Coordinates of C-alpha atoms in Angstrom, one line a residue:
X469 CA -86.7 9.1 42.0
X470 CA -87.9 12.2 43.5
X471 CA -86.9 15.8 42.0
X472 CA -87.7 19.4 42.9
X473 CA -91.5 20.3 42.1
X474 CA -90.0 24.4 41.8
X475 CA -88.9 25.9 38.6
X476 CA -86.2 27.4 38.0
X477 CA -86.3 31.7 37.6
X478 CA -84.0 32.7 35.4
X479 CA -83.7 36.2 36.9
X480 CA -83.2 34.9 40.5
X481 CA -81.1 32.4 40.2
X482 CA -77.1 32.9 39.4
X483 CA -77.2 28.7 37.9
X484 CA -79.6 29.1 35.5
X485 CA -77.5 30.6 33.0
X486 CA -75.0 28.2 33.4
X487 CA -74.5 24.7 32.0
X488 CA -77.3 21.9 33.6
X489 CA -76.1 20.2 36.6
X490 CA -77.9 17.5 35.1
X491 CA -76.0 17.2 32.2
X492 CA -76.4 13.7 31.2
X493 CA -78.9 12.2 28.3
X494 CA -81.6 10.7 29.6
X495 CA -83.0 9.3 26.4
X496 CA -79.5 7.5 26.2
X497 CA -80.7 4.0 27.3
X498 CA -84.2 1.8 27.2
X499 CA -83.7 1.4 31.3
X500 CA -84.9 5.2 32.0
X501 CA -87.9 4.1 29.8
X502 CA -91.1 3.3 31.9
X503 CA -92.1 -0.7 31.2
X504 CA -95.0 -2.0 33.1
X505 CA -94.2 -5.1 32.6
X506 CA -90.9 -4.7 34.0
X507 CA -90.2 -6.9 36.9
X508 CA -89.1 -6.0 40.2
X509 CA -85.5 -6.5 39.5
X510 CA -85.4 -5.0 36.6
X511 CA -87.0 -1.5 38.2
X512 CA -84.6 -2.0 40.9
X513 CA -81.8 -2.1 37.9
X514 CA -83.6 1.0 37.1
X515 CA -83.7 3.6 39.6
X516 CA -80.2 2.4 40.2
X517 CA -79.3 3.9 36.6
X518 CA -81.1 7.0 37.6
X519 CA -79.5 6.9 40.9
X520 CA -76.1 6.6 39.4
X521 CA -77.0 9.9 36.8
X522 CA -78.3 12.0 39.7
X523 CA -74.9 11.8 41.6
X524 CA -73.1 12.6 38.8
X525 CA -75.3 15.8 38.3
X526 CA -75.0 15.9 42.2
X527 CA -71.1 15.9 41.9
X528 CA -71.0 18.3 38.9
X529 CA -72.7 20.9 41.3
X530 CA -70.3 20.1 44.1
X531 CA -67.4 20.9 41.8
X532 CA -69.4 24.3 40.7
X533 CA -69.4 25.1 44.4
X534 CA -66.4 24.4 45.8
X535 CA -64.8 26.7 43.4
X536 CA -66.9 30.1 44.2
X537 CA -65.5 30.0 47.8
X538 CA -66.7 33.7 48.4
X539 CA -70.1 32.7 47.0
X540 CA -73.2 32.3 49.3
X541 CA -75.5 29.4 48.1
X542 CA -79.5 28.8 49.2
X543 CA -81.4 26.1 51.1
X544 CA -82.4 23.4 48.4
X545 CA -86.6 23.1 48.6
X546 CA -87.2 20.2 50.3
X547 CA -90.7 20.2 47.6
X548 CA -90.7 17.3 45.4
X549 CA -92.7 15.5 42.8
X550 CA -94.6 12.8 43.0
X551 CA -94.1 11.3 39.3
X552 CA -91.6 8.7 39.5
X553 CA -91.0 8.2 36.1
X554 CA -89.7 12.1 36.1
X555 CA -86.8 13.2 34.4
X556 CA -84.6 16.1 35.8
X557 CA -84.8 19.0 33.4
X558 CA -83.1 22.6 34.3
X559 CA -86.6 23.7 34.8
X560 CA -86.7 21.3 37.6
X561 CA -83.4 22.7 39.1
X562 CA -84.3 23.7 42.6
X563 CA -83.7 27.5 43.5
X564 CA -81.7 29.1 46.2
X565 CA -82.2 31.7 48.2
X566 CA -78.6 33.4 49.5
X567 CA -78.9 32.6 53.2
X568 CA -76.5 29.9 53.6
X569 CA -73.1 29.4 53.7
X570 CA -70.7 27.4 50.8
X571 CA -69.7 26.0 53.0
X572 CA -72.9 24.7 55.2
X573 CA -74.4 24.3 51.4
X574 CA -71.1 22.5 50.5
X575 CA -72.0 20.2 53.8
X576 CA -75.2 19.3 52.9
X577 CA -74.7 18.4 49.5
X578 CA -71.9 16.2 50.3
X579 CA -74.4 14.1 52.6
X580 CA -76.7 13.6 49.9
X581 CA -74.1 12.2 48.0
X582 CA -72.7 9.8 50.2
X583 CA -76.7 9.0 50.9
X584 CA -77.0 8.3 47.6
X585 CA -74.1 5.7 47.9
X586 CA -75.9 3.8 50.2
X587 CA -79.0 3.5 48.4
X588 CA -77.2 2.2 45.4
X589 CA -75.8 -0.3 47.8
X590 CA -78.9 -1.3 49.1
X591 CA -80.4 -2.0 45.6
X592 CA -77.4 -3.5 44.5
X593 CA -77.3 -5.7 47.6
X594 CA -80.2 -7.8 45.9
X595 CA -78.4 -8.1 42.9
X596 CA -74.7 -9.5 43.2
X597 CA -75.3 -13.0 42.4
X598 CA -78.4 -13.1 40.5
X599 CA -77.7 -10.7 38.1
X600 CA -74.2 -10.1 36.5
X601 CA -74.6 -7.3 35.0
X602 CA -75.1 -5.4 38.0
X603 CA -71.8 -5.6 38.0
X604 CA -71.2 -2.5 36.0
X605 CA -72.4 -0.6 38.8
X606 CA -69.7 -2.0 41.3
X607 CA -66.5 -0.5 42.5
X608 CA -64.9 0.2 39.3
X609 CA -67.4 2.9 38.3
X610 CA -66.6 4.7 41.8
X611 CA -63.2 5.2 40.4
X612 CA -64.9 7.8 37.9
X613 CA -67.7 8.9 40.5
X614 CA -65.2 9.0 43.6
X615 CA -62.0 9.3 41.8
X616 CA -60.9 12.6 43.7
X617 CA -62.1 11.9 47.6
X618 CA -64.4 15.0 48.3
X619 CA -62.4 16.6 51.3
X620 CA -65.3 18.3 53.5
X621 CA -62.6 17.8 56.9
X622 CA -59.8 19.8 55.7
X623 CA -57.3 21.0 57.4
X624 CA -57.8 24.9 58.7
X625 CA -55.1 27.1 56.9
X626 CA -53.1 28.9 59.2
X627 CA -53.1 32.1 58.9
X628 CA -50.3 34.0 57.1
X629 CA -49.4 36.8 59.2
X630 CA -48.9 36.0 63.2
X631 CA -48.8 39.1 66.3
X632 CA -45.8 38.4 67.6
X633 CA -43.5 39.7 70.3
X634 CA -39.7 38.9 70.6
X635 CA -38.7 37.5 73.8
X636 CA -35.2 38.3 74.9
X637 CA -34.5 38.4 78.3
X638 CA -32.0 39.7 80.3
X639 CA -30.0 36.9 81.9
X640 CA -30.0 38.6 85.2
X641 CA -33.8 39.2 85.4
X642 CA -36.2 36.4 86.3
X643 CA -40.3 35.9 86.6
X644 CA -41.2 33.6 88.9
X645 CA -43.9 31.4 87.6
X646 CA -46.8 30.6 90.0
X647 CA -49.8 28.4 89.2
X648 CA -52.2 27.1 91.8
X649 CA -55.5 26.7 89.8
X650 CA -56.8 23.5 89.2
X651 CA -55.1 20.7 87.3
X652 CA -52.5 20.4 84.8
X653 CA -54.4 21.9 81.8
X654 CA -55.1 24.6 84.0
X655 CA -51.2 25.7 84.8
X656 CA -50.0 25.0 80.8
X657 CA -53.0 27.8 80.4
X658 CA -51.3 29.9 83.0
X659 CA -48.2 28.5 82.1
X660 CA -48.8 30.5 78.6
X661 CA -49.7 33.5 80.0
X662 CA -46.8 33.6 82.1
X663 CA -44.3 33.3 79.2
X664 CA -46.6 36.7 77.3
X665 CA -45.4 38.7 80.5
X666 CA -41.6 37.8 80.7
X667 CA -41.7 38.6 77.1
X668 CA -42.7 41.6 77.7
X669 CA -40.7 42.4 80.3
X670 CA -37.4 40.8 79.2
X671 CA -37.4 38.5 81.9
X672 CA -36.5 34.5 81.9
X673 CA -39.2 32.2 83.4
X674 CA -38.7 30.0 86.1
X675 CA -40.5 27.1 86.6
X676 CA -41.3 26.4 90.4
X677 CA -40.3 23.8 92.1
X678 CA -41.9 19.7 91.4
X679 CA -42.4 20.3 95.6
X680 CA -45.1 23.3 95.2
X681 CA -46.2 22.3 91.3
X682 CA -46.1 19.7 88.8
X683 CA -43.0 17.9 87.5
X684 CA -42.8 19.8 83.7
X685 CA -40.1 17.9 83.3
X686 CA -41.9 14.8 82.7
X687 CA -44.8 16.1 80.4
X688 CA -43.4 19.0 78.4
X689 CA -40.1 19.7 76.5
X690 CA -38.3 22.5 77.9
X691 CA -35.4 22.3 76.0
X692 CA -37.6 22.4 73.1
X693 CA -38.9 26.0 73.9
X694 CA -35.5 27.4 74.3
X695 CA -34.4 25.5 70.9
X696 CA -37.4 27.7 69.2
X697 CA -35.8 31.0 70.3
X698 CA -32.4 30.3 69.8
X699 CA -31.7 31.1 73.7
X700 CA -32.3 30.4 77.3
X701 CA -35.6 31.9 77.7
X702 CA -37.4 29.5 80.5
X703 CA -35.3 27.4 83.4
X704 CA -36.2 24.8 85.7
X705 CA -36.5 25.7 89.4
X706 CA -33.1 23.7 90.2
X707 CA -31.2 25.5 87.6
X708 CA -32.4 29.0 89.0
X709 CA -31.2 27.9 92.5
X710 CA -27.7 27.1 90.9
X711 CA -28.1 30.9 89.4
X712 CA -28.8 32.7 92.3
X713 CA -26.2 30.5 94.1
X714 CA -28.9 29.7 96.8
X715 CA -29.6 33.2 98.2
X716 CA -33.3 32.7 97.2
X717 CA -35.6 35.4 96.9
X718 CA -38.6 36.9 95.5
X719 CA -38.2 40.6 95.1
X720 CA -42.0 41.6 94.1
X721 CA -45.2 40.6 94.3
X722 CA -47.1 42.5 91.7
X723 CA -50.4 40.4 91.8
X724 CA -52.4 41.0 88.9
X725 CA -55.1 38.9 90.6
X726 CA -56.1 41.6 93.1
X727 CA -58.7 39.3 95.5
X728 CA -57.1 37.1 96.9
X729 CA -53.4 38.8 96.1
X730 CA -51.7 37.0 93.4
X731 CA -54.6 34.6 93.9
X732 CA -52.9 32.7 96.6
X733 CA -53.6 31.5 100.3
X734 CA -51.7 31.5 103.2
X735 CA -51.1 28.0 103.5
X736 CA -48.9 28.4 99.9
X737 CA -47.4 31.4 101.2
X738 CA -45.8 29.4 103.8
X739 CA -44.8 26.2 101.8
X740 CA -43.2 28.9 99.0
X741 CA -41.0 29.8 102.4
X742 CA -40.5 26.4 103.4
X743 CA -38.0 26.0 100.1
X744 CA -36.2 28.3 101.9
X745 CA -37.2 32.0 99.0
X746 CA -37.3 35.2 100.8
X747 CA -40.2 36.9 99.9
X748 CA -40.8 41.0 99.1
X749 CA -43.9 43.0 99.6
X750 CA -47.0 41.1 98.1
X751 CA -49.0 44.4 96.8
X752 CA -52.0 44.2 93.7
X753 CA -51.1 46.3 90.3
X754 CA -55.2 47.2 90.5
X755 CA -56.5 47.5 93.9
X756 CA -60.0 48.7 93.1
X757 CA -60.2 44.9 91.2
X758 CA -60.9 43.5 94.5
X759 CA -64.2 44.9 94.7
X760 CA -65.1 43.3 91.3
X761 CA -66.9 39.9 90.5
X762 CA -65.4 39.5 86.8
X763 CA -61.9 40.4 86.2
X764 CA -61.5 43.1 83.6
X765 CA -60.2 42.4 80.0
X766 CA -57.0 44.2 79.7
X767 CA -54.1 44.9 76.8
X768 CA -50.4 45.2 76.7
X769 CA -50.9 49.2 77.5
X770 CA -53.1 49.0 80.1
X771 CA -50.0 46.2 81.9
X772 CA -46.6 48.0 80.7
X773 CA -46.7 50.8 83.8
X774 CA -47.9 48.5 86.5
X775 CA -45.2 45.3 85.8
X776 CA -42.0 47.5 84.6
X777 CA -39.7 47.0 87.5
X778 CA -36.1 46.7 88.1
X779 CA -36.0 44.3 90.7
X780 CA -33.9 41.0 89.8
X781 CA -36.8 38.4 91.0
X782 CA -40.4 39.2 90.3
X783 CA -43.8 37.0 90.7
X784 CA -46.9 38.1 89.2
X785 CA -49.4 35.1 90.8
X786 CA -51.5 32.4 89.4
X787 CA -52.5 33.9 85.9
X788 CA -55.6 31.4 84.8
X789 CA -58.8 33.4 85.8
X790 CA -56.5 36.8 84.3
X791 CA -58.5 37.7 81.2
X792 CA -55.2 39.2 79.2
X793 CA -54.9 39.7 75.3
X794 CA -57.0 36.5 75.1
X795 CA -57.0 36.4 70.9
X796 CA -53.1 37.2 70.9
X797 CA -52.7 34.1 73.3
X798 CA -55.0 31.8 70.8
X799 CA -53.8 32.4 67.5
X800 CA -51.6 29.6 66.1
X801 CA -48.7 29.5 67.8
X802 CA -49.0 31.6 70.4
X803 CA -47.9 35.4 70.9
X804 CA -44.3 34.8 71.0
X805 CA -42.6 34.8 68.2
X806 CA -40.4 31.5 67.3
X807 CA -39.1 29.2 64.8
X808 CA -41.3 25.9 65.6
X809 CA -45.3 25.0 65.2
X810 CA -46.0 24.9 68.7
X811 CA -43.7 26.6 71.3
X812 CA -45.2 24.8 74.5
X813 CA -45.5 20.6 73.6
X814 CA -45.4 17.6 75.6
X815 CA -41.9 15.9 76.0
X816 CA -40.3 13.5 73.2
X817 CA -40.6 10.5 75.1
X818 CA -44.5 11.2 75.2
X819 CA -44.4 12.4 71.4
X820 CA -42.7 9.1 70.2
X821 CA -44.9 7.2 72.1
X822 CA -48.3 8.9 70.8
X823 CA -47.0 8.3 67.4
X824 CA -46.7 4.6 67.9
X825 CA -49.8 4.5 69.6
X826 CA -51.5 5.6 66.5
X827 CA -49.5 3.5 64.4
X828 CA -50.4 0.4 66.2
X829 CA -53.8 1.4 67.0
X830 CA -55.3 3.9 65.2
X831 CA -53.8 4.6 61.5
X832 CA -53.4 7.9 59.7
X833 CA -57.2 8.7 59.7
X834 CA -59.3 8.2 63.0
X835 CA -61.3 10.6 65.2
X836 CA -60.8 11.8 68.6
X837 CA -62.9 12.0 71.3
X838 CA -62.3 13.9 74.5
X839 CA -65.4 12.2 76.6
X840 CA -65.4 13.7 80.2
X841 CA -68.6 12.9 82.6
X842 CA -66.5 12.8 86.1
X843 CA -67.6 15.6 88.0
X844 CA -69.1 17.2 84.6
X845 CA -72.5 16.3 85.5
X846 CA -72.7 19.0 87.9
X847 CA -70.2 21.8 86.2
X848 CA -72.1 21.9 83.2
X849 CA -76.3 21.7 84.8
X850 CA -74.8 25.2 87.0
X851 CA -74.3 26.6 84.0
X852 CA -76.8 28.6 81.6
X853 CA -76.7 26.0 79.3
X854 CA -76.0 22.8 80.1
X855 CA -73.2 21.1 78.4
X856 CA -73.9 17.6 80.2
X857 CA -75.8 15.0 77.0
X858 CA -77.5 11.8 77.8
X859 CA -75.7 9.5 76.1
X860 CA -78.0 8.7 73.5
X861 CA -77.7 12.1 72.0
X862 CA -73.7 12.2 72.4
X863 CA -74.2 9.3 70.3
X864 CA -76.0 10.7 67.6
X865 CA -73.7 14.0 67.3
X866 CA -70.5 11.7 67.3
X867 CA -71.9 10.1 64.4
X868 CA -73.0 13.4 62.1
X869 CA -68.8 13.5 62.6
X870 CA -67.7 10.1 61.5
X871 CA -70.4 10.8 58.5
X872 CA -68.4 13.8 57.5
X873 CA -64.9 12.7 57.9
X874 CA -65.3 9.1 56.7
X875 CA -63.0 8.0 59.6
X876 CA -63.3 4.3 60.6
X877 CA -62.2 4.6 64.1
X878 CA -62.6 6.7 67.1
X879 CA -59.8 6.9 69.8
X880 CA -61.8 7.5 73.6
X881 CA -60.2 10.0 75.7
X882 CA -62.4 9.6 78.9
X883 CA -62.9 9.5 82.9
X884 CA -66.1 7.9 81.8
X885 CA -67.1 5.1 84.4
X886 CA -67.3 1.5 81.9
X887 CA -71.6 1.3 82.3
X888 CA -71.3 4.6 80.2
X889 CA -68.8 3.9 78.0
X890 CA -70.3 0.7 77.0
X891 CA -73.2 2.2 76.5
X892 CA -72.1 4.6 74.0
X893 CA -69.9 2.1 71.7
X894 CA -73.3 -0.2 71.5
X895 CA -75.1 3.2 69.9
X896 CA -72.0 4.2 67.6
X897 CA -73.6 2.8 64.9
X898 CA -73.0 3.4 61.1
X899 CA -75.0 1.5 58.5
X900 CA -75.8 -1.3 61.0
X901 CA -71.9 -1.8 61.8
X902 CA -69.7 -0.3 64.9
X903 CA -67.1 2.4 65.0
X904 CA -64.8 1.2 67.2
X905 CA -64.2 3.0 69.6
X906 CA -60.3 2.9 70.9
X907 CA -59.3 3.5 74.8
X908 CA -55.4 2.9 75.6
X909 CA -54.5 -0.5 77.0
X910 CA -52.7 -0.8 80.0
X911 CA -49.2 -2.1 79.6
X912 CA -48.6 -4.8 77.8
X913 CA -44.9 -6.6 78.1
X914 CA -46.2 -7.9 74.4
X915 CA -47.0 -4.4 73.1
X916 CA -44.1 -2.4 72.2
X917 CA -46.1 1.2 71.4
X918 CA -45.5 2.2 75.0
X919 CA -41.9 0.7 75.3
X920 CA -40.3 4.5 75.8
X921 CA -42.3 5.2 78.7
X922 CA -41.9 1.9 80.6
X923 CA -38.3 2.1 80.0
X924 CA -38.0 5.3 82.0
X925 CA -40.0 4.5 84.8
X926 CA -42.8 6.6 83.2
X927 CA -45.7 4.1 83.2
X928 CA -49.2 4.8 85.5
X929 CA -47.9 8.6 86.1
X930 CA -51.6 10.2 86.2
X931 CA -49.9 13.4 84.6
X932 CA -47.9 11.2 82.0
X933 CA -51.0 10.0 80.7
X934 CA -53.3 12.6 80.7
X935 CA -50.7 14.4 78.0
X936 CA -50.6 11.2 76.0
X937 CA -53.7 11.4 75.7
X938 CA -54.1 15.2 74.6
X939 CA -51.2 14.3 72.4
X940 CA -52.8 11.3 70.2
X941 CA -56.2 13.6 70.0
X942 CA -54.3 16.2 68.8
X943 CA -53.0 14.2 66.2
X944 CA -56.2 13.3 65.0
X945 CA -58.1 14.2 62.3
X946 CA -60.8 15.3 63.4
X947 CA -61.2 15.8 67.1
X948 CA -64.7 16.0 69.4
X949 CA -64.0 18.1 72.4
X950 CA -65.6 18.4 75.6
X951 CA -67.3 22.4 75.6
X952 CA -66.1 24.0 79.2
X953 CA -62.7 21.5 79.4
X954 CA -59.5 23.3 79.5
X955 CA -57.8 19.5 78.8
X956 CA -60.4 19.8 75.6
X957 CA -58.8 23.5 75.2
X958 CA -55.0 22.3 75.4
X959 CA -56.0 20.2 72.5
X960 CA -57.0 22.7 70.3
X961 CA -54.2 24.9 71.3
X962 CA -51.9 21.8 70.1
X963 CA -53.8 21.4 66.8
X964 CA -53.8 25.4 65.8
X965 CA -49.7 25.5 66.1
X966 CA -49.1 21.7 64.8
X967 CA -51.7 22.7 61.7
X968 CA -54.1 19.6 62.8
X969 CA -56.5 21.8 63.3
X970 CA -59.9 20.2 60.4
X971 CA -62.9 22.0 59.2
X972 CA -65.0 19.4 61.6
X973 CA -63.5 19.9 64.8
X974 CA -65.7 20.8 67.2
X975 CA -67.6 20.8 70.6
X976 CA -69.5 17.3 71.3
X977 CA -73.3 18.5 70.0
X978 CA -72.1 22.0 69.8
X979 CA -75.2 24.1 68.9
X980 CA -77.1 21.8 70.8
X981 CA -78.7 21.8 74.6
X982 CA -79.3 18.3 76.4
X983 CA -82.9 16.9 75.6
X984 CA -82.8 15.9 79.3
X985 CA -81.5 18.2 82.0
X986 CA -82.1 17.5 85.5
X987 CA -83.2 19.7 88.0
X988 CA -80.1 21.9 90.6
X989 CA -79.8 20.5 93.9

């Protein structure tokens, strides 16, 4: 039994007028007593006692803490005394200085706790059979001790006011929405940004064509973002061509991408013909941007004069690298204002199916992990700081995260080739058993989980699946993300406006660099 070596100071330390932590009687039974002629059992039985007493004075101060949640709490001193047979006294209370956090104090303390279960368990281990009174320590007693589960993965309130902008289009005024960067994570970003503008504007959004762009159709639910505002305020590209009654046309390009205009190349300037759309003058809203190597941040005044135009058809380009009103766009939500959690979402066949994915598979408390390695090997080592971790070390920050949330399972969103990913579930150790980690099957005529997307013809589509996926992690909770991934990025967008969103989300070994980083080519 160790205990701090430091006194307390009763003039620096806001606890020491309050009631002892410790307050238990430690004179109450002969087992705190010292015996030397106790045998090894019995002193086992022993410190278990005096394990059980420190994590109720352990728990007492958690409950102290929790409830001063402006408060700023001190490092505990890592001193301690060398007397075994000590007994806690508030003069052995350790001191703390007003550096850290609740809630990183609140953290730490809740790990000694749960390290002091194990050690319980340990001595108790010894003790099951031989000894039946060691029973008194066993599960019912955590009833008392863990009656309330300590919630350190909480979910993040959302925040009680939202910026918001009412969108309300005209129905004769469109925004043509272009997005050529990347992947699918990628155009839902530009997607977003697309949707702030024809708010502003009072424009509807059009979708471009499954020919030039993904098929939205498939992963997102359109009808759903109209249903939030109560009117038509996106359309898909075959619905605008019934509108304009096939006399196609883009009146404007106002590129706020300056270099290359709009962000696009010739080669999609001719297949945006080739469906047959007349295009106007392609001309940038800030020239003097193409001479710049970072795009400047701008605000809703800075945009107002150079996109307010008349004209029935506008585009404004590929919007991903735009740096816009970035904080508006990643509150909760989104900028727009609406009647539903999350105004862009992935269709209801994919929804339904996540759900009974996690129902089959996973259960109402699991972790996800958004793994990537294709390709990130040499994205993150260009960077300052690399974001690319042996696997070794992944290991060991995935399981700090299963420590804190007390999840049993971890779902495995990954492009991971199998020698990695085997490698990691063999180090995804806790207390000398697994955590599983959980990858989707492929179909299964036996499984039913996937039974909506089979059915329509859904199965194996690359895009399909890559929003199932962002879909179960988002559901999760606690998610791992990949630091640098825009997929990682969707999900967090999905878990701020669905209110998934837990105190221990965060970046795989965020605050960490690599111990390993090879050298550039």
């Amino acid at each position: 039994m160790c205990t701090s070596s430091q006194s307390a100071s009763p003039s620096s330390s806001s606890l020491s007028s309050s009631p002892s932590i410790w307050d238990v009687s430690f004179a109450a039974s002969p087992l705190f007593a010292l015996n030397p002629q106790e045998s090894d059992a019995e002193a086992e039985l022993r410190a278990l006692y005096l394990l059980r007493y420190q994590q109720v004075g352990l728990l007492n101060l958690w409950n102290r803490t929790v409830t001063r949640s402006n408060a700023s709490l001190p490092a505990i001193s890592s001193q301690t005394s060398h007397n075994s047979s000590a007994v806690p006294s508030e003069d052995d209370l350790p001191q703390f200085p007003a550096s850290i956090s609740l809630e990183e104090f609140s953290s730490a303390l809740l790990r000694q706790i749960k390290l002091n279960k194990r050690i319980q368990n340990a001595l108790l281990s010894a003790h099951r059979v031989r000894n039946a009174s060691a029973e008194i320590f066993d599960g019912h007693s955590d009833a008392y001790f863990f009656g309330s589960e300590v919630e350190l993965c909480g979910k993040v309130d959302l925040p009680a006011d939202r910026r918001t902008i009412e969108w309300k289009p005209k129905k004769d005024r469109f925004l043509f929405a272009i997005c050529v960067s990347g992947q699918m994570s990628n155009h839902l970003i530009c997607l977003e940004k697309h949707m702030l503008f024809a708010a502003l504007f009072r424009r509807v959004l059009v979708f471009l064509s499954h020919k030039l762009d993904y098929d939205y159709n498939q992963v997102l639910d359109i009808s759903h973002i109209n249903e939030c505002l109560g009117r038509e305020v996106v359309i898909s590209y075959d619905n605008f061509v019934a509108k304009m009654k096939n006399k196609l046309k883009i009146d404007r390009f106002i590129c706020y991408i300056a270099s290359p205009p709009c962000y696009l190349d010739q080669e999609f300037i001719k297949r945006l013909k080739s469906l047959g759309i007349t295009l106007g003058k392609i001309e940038a809203a800030w020239p003097g941007d193409a001479k710049l190597k970072v795009q400047k941040k701008r605000v809703v005044s800075d945009i107002a004069p150079k996109f307010s135009s008349d004209d029935e058809v506008i585009a404004i380009g590929d919007m991903f690298y735009a740096d816009v009103e970035e904080e508006w766009l990643m509150q909760p939500g989104g900028p727009i204002a609406h009647n539903c959690k999350a105004l862009v979402q992935p269709s209801r066949l994919i929804l339904l199916t996540a759900q009974r994915f996690v129902q089959t598979f996973l259960g109402g408390n699991f972790i996800a992990l958004h793994f990537r390695r294709h390709g990130f090997l040499k994205f993150c080592n260009a960077k300052k700081e690399s974001c690319f971790y042996p696997i070794p070390q992944a290991a060991g920050c995935i399981l700090r995260v299963v420590e804190r949330s007390n999840s049993p399972v971890i779902y495995l969103s990954t492009d991971a080739a199998e020698s990695e990913t085997d490698l990691l579930k063999s180090l995804v150790v806790l207390d000398g058993k697994p955590v599983p980690l959980v990858k989707r099957p492929s179909h299964n005529s036996a499984e039913k989980w996937d039974a909506l997307l089979y059915r329509n013809h859904l199965t194996g589509e690359p895009q399909v699946e890559a929003m199932l996926d962002k879909t179960i992690a988002a559901m999760a909770t606690v998610f791992i993300g990949a630091p640098g991934s825009t997929f990682t990025e969707d999900i967090l967008r999905l878990r701020r406006g669905w209110g998934s969103a837990s105190r221990c989300d965060e970046y795989l070994c965020q605050g960490e660099l690599p111990d390993f980083i090879a050298e550039t080519e």
